[in-house]
mmCIF file of C-alpha atoms and ligand atoms in Angstrom:
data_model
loop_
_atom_site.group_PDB
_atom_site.id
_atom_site.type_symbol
_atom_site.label_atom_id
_atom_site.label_comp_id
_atom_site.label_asym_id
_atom_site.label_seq_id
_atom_site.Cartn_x
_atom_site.Cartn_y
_atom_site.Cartn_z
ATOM 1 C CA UNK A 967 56.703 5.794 197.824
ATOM 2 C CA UNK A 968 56.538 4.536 194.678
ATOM 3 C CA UNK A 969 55.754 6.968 191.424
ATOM 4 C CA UNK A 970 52.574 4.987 190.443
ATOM 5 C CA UNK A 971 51.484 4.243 193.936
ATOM 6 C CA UNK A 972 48.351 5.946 195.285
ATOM 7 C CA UNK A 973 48.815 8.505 198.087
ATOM 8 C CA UNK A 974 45.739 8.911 200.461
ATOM 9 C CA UNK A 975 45.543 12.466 202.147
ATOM 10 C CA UNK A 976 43.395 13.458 204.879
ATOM 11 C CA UNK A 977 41.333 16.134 205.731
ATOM 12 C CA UNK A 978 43.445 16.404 208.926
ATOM 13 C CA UNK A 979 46.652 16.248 207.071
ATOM 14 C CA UNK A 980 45.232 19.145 204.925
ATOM 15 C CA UNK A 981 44.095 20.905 207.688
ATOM 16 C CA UNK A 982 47.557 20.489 209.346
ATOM 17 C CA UNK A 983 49.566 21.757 206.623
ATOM 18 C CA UNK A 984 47.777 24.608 205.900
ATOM 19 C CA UNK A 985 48.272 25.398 209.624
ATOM 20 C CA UNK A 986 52.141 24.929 208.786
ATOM 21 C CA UNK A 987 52.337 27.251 206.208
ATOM 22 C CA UNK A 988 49.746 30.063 207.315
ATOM 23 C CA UNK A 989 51.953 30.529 210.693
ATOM 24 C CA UNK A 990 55.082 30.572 208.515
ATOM 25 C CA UNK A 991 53.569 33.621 206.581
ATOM 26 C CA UNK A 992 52.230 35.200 209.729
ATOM 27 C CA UNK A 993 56.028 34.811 211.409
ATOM 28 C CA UNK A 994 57.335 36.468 208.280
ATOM 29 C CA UNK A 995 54.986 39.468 208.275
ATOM 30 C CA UNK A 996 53.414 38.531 204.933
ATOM 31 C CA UNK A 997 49.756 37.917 205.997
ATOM 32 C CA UNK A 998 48.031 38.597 202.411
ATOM 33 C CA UNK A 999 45.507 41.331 201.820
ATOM 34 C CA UNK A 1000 43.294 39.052 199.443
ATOM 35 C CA UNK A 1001 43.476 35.360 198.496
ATOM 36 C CA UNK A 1002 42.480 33.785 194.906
ATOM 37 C CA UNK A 1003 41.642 30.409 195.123
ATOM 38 C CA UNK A 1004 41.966 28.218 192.336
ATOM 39 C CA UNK A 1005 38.988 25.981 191.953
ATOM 40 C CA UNK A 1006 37.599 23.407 192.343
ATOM 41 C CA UNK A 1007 41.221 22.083 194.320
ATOM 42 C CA UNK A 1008 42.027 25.332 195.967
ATOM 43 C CA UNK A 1009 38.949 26.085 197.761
ATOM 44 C CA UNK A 1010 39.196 24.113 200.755
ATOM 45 C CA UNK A 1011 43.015 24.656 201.487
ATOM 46 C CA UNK A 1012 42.217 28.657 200.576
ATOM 47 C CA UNK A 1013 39.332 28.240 203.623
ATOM 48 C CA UNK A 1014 41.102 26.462 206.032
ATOM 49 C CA UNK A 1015 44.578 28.041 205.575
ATOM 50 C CA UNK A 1016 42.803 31.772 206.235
ATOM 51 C CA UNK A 1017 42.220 30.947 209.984
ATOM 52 C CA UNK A 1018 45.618 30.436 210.590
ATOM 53 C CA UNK A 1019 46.532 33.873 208.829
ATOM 54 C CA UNK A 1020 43.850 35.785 211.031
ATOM 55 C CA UNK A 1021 45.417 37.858 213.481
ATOM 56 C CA UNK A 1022 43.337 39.702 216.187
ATOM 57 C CA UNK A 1023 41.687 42.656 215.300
ATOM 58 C CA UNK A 1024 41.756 42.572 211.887
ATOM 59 C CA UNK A 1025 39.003 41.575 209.174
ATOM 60 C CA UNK A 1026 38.953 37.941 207.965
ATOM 61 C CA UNK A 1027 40.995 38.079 204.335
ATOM 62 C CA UNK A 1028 38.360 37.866 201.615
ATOM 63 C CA UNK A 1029 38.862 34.901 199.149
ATOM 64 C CA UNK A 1030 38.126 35.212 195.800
ATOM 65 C CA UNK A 1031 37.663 32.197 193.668
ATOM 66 C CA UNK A 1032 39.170 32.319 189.898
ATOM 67 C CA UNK A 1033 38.064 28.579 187.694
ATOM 68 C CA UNK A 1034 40.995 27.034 185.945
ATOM 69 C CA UNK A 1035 40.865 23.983 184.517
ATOM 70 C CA UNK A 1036 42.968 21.820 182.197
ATOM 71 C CA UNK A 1037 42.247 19.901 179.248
ATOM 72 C CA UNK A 1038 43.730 17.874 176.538
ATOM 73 C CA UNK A 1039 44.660 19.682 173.736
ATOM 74 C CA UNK A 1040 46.095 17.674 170.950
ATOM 75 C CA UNK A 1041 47.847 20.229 169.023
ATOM 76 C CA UNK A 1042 46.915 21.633 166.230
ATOM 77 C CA UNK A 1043 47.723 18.704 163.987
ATOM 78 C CA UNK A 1044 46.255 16.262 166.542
ATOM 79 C CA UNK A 1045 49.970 14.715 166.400
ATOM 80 C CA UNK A 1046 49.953 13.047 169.530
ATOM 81 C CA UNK A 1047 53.787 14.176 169.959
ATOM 82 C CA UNK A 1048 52.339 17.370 170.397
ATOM 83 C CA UNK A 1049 50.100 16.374 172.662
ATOM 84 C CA UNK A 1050 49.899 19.489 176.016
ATOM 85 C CA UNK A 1051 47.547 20.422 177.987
ATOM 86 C CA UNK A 1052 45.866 23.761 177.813
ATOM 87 C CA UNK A 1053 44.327 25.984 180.772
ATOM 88 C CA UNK A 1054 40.544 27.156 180.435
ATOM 89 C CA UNK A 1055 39.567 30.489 181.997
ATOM 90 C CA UNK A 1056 35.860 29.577 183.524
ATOM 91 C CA UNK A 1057 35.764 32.138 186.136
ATOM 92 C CA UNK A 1058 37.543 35.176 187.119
ATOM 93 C CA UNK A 1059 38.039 37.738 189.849
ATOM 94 C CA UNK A 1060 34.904 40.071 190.880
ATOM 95 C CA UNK A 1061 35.875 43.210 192.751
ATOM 96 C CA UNK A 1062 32.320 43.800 192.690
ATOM 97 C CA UNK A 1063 31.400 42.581 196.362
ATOM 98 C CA UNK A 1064 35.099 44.178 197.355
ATOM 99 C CA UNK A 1065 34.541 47.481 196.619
ATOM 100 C CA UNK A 1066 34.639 48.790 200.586
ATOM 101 C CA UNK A 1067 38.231 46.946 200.514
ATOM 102 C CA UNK A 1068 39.737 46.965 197.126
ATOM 103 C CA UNK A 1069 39.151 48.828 193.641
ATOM 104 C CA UNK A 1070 41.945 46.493 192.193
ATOM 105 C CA UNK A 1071 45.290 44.287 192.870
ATOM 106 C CA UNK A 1072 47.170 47.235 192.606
ATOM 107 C CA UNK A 1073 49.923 47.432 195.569
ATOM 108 C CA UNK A 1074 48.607 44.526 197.284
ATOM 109 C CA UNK A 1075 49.835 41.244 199.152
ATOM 110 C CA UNK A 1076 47.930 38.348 197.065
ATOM 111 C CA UNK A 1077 47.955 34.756 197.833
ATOM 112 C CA UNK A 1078 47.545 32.136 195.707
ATOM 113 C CA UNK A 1079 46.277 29.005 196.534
ATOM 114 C CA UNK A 1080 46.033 25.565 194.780
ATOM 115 C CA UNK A 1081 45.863 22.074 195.966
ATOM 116 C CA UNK A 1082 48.662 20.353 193.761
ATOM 117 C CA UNK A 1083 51.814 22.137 191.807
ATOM 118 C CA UNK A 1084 51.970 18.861 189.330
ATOM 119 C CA UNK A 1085 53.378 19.863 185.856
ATOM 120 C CA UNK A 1086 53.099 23.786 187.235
ATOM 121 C CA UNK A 1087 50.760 24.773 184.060
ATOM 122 C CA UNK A 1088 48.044 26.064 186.037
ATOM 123 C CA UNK A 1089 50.344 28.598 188.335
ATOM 124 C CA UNK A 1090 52.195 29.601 185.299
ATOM 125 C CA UNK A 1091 48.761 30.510 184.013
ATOM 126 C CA UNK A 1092 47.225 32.215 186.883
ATOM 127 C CA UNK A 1093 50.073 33.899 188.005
ATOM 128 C CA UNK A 1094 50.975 35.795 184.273
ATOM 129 C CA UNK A 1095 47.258 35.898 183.606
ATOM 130 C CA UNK A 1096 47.081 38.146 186.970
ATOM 131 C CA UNK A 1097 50.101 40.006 186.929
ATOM 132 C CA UNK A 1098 48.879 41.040 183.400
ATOM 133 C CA UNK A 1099 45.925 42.090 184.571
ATOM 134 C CA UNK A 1100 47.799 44.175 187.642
ATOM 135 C CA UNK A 1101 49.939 46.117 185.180
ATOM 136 C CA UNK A 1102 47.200 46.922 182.894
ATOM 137 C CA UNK A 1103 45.164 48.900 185.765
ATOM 138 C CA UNK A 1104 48.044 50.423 187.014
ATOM 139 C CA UNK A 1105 48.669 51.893 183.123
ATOM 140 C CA UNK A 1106 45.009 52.839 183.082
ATOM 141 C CA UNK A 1107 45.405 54.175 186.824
ATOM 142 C CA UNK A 1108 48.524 55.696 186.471
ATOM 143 C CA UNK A 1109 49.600 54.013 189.650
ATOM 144 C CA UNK A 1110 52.956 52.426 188.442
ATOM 145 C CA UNK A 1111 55.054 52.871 191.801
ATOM 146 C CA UNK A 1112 52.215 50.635 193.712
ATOM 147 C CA UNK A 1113 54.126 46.936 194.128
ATOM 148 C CA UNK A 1114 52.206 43.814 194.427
ATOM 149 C CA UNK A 1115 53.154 40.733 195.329
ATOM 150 C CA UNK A 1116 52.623 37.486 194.739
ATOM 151 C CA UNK A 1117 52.731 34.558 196.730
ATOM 152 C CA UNK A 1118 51.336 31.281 196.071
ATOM 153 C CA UNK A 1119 50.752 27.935 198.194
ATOM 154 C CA UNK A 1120 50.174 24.111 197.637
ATOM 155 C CA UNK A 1121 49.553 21.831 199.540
ATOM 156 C CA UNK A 1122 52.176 19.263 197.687
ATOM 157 C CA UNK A 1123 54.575 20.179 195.222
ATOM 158 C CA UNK A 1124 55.608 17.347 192.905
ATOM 159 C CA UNK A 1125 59.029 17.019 192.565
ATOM 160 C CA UNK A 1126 58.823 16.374 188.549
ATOM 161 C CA UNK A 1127 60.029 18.193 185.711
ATOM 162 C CA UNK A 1128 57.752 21.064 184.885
ATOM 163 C CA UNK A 1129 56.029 22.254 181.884
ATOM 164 C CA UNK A 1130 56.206 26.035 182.954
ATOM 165 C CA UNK A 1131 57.731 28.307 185.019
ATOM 166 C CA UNK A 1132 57.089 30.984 187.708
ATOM 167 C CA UNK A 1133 58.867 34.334 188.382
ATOM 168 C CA UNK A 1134 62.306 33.750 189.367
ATOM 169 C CA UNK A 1135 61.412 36.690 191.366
ATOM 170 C CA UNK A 1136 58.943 34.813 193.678
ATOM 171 C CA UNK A 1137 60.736 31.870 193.845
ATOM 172 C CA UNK A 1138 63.803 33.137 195.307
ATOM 173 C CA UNK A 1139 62.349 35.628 197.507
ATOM 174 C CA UNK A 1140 60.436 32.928 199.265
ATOM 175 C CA UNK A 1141 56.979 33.698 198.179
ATOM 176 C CA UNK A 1142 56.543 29.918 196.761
ATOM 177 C CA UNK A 1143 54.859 28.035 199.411
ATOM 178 C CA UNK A 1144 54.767 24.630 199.390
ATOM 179 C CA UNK A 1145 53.304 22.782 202.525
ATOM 180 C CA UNK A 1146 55.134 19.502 200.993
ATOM 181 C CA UNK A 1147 57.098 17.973 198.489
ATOM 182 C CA UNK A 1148 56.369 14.370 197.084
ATOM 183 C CA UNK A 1149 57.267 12.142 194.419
ATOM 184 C CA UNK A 1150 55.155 11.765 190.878
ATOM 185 C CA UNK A 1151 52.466 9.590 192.752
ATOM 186 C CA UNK A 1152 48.634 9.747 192.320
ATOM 187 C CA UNK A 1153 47.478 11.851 194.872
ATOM 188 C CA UNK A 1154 44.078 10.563 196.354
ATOM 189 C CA UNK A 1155 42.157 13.905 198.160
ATOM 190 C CA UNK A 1156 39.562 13.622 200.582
ATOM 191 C CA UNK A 1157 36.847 15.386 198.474
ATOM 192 C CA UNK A 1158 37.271 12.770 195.998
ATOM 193 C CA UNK A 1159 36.711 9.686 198.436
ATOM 194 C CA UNK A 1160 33.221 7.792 198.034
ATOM 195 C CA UNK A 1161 33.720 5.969 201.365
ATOM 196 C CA UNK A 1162 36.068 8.653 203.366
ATOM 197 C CA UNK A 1163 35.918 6.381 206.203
ATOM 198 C CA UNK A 1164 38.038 3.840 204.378
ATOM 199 C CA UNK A 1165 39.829 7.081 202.471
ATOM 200 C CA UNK A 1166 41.036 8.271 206.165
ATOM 201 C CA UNK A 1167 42.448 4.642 207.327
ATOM 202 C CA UNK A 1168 44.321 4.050 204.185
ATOM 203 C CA UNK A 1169 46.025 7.842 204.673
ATOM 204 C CA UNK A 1170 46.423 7.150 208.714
ATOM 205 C CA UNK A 1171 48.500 3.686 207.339
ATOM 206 C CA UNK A 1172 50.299 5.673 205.082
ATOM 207 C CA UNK A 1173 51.458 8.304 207.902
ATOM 208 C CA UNK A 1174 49.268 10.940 205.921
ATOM 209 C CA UNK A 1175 47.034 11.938 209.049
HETATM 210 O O1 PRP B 745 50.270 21.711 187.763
HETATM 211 P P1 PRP B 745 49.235 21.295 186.741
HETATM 212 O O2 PRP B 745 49.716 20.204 185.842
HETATM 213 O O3 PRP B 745 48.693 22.468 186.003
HETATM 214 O O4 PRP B 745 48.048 20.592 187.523
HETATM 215 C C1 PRP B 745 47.460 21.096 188.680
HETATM 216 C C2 PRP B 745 46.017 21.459 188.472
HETATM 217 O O5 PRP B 745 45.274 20.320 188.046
HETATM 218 C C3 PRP B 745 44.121 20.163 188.871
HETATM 219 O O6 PRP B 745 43.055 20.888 188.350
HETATM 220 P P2 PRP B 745 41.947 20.327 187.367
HETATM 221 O O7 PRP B 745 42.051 21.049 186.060
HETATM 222 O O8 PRP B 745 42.008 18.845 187.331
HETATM 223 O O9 PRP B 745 40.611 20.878 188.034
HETATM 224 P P3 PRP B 745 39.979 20.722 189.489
HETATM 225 O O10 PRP B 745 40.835 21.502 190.464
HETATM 226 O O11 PRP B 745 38.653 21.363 189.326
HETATM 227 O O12 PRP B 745 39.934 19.269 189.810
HETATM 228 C C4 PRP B 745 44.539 20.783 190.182
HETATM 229 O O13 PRP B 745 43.437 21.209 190.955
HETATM 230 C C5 PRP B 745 45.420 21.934 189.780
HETATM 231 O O14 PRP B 745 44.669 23.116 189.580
#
């Protein structure tokens, strides 16, 4: 497919690749204690990949939903060379509601979840902004020998140069997850069809069903 042709994805494509990768974490023994959706994209991958990582017996994984979102920033010259794009913290974990499972991220198995790894800024972002947050608790808990990992998963990972990076660490030990890779095309989701009717046949004729 062409880099400026449109890609139409279906809810059953979604729903199929998440089922991919959630057994591919349950056959490695990594089933996460908590996932942090990324919203508004993450949401409905984070729902629909957490029934294939339920395993008898045990509680459903609680999602929690952290608001990222990018915007134009045009440098602080407004020299259009300079011209990035800048993450926006508009929501952010609540152990609140989790206190009978967790007082904190500390030692735990925590999956990421996005829709779309495009130029990676976001993951850069929520990964360092949560790994900071990790290490400062276990400083203020004294709980430094607790490891946590991180995992993430997308839904498609655009094979494109990238504006940031994410731990080597998590990379090579497998704990990058992406359901597929594609080319620099527009991707077309279901949630943003008007007629999703029409969305559906142009994914089915594209093999994306
Ligand atoms: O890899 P990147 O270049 O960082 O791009 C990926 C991000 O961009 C989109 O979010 P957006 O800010 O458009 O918000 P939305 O999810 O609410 O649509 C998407 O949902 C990812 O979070």
């Amino acid at each position: 497919m062409a880099n400026d042709e449109k890609m139409y994805i279906s809810y059953n494509n979604i729903h199929k690749l998440c089922k991919k990768v959630g057994y591919e974490i349950i056959a490695k023994d990594e089933r996460p204690d908590i996932i942090v959706a990324i919203t508004g994209g993450g949401m409905i991958p984070a729902r629909i990949i957490r029934s294939f990582l339920k395993v008898k017996g045990q509680k459903n994984i609680p999602i929690q939903a952290i608001g990222l979102s990018l915007y134009e920033d045009m440098g602080v010259h407004g020299d259009t060379e300079n011209i990035g794009k800048e993450v926006i913290r508009t929501q952010w974990l609540d152990f609140g509601s989790l206190e009978q499972h967790f007082d904190s991220l500390i030692g735990k198995k925590i999956l990421i979840v996005d829709e779309v790894d495009d130029t990676r800024t976001t993951l850069h972002y929520a990964v360092s902004e949560l790994q900071k947050e990790v290490e400062e608790q276990q400083k203020k808990l004294d709980r430094l020998d607790e490891p946590t990992q991180f995992s993430i998963f997308v839904i498609h990972n655009k094979d494109k140069p990238k504006k940031a990076e994410l731990p080597k660490e998590m990379m090579e030990s497998g704990h990058y997850y992406a359901a597929t890779t594609v080319g620099d095309s527009w991707l077309c989701y279901p949630w943003d069809a008007e007629d999703i009717d029409e969305h559906t046949k142009l994914a089915a004729a594209q093999g994306n069903i």
